[in-house]
Amino acid sequence: MAATFMVRAEEIARDLDISKALAYRMIHDWNAELRAKGYTTVQGRVTRKYYEEQIYGLSESKKKEG
C-alpha cells in the first residue's frame, strides 16, 4: 500500500503498539500545536511528515545529513 499524506490513529496505534485512544490523544495534541502555528488541521488525522518528525525526530536537515 502506498504511503498517504495523512496518518490516522489506527496506523499510529499499530506502529507504536499503543491503544487507539492514546493515538487519538497524540493526534489531538499535535493538531493543537499545528493550529497554534497557523496550520489547517483535520480532526483525527495528522500529516505523515509531522508524525515522523514527532516520533522519529526526522526533519529536512537531518534527512539531508543522513
PDB file of C-alpha atoms in Angstrom:
ATOM      1  CA  MET A   1       0.000   0.000   0.000  1.00  0.00           C
ATOM      2  CA  ALA A   2       1.350   3.417  -0.930  1.00  0.00           C
ATOM      3  CA  ALA A   3       2.004   5.884   1.857  1.00  0.00           C
ATOM      4  CA  THR A   4      -0.673   8.533   2.173  1.00  0.00           C
ATOM      5  CA  PHE A   5      -0.246  12.192   3.053  1.00  0.00           C
ATOM      6  CA  MET A   6      -2.238  11.889   6.285  1.00  0.00           C
ATOM      7  CA  VAL A   7      -1.849   9.341   9.092  1.00  0.00           C
ATOM      8  CA  ARG A   8      -4.811   8.025  11.071  1.00  0.00           C
ATOM      9  CA  ALA A   9      -4.939   6.794  14.650  1.00  0.00           C
ATOM     10  CA  GLU A  10      -5.141   3.147  13.552  1.00  0.00           C
ATOM     11  CA  GLU A  11      -1.757   3.384  11.810  1.00  0.00           C
ATOM     12  CA  ILE A  12      -0.123   5.208  14.727  1.00  0.00           C
ATOM     13  CA  ALA A  13      -1.503   2.658  17.203  1.00  0.00           C
ATOM     14  CA  ARG A  14      -0.153  -0.195  15.084  1.00  0.00           C
ATOM     15  CA  ASP A  15       3.269   1.445  14.505  1.00  0.00           C
ATOM     16  CA  LEU A  16       3.814   2.265  18.179  1.00  0.00           C
ATOM     17  CA  ASP A  17       1.953  -0.704  19.698  1.00  0.00           C
ATOM     18  CA  ILE A  18      -0.361   1.568  21.692  1.00  0.00           C
ATOM     19  CA  SER A  19      -4.127   1.848  22.091  1.00  0.00           C
ATOM     20  CA  LYS A  20      -6.182   3.750  19.536  1.00  0.00           C
ATOM     21  CA  ALA A  21      -7.360   6.027  22.353  1.00  0.00           C
ATOM     22  CA  LEU A  22      -3.780   7.096  23.059  1.00  0.00           C
ATOM     23  CA  ALA A  23      -3.102   7.531  19.347  1.00  0.00           C
ATOM     24  CA  TYR A  24      -6.144   9.820  19.061  1.00  0.00           C
ATOM     25  CA  ARG A  25      -4.889  11.808  22.065  1.00  0.00           C
ATOM     26  CA  MET A  26      -1.499  12.239  20.419  1.00  0.00           C
ATOM     27  CA  ILE A  27      -3.145  13.407  17.177  1.00  0.00           C
ATOM     28  CA  HIS A  28      -5.308  15.829  19.140  1.00  0.00           C
ATOM     29  CA  ASP A  29      -2.252  17.330  20.853  1.00  0.00           C
ATOM     30  CA  TRP A  30      -0.239  17.550  17.628  1.00  0.00           C
ATOM     31  CA  ASN A  31      -3.128  19.205  15.799  1.00  0.00           C
ATOM     32  CA  ALA A  32      -3.391  21.776  18.604  1.00  0.00           C
ATOM     33  CA  GLU A  33       0.328  22.536  18.154  1.00  0.00           C
ATOM     34  CA  LEU A  34      -0.128  22.881  14.398  1.00  0.00           C
ATOM     35  CA  ARG A  35      -3.178  25.154  14.760  1.00  0.00           C
ATOM     36  CA  ALA A  36      -1.188  27.369  17.136  1.00  0.00           C
ATOM     37  CA  LYS A  37       1.388  27.716  14.346  1.00  0.00           C
ATOM     38  CA  GLY A  38      -1.330  28.746  11.906  1.00  0.00           C
ATOM     39  CA  TYR A  39      -1.775  25.473  10.008  1.00  0.00           C
ATOM     40  CA  THR A  40      -5.083  23.946   8.989  1.00  0.00           C
ATOM     41  CA  THR A  41      -5.717  20.525  10.539  1.00  0.00           C
ATOM     42  CA  VAL A  42      -8.088  17.612  10.026  1.00  0.00           C
ATOM     43  CA  GLN A  43      -9.646  16.060  13.104  1.00  0.00           C
ATOM     44  CA  GLY A  44      -8.435  12.514  13.714  1.00  0.00           C
ATOM     45  CA  ARG A  45      -5.534  12.808  11.261  1.00  0.00           C
ATOM     46  CA  VAL A  46      -2.095  14.369  11.137  1.00  0.00           C
ATOM     47  CA  THR A  47       0.331  14.765   8.267  1.00  0.00           C
ATOM     48  CA  ARG A  48       2.779  11.926   7.836  1.00  0.00           C
ATOM     49  CA  LYS A  49       5.667  14.415   7.845  1.00  0.00           C
ATOM     50  CA  TYR A  50       4.689  15.886  11.236  1.00  0.00           C
ATOM     51  CA  TYR A  51       4.089  12.395  12.670  1.00  0.00           C
ATOM     52  CA  GLU A  52       7.548  11.257  11.591  1.00  0.00           C
ATOM     53  CA  GLU A  53       9.146  14.424  12.991  1.00  0.00           C
ATOM     54  CA  GLN A  54       7.436  13.944  16.353  1.00  0.00           C
ATOM     55  CA  ILE A  55       8.112  10.215  16.704  1.00  0.00           C
ATOM     56  CA  TYR A  56      11.349   9.615  14.883  1.00  0.00           C
ATOM     57  CA  GLY A  57      12.910  13.068  15.131  1.00  0.00           C
ATOM     58  CA  LEU A  58      13.139  13.371  11.364  1.00  0.00           C
ATOM     59  CA  SER A  59      13.464  16.790   9.818  1.00  0.00           C
ATOM     60  CA  GLU A  60      14.617  18.056   6.448  1.00  0.00           C
ATOM     61  CA  SER A  61      18.080  18.961   7.735  1.00  0.00           C
ATOM     62  CA  LYS A  62      18.536  15.548   9.382  1.00  0.00           C
ATOM     63  CA  LYS A  63      17.347  13.713   6.262  1.00  0.00           C
ATOM     64  CA  LYS A  64      19.895  15.562   4.126  1.00  0.00           C
ATOM     65  CA  GLU A  65      22.730  14.781   6.566  1.00  0.00           C
ATOM     66  CA  GLY A  66      21.893  11.059   6.759  1.00  0.00           C
TER      67      GLY A  66
END
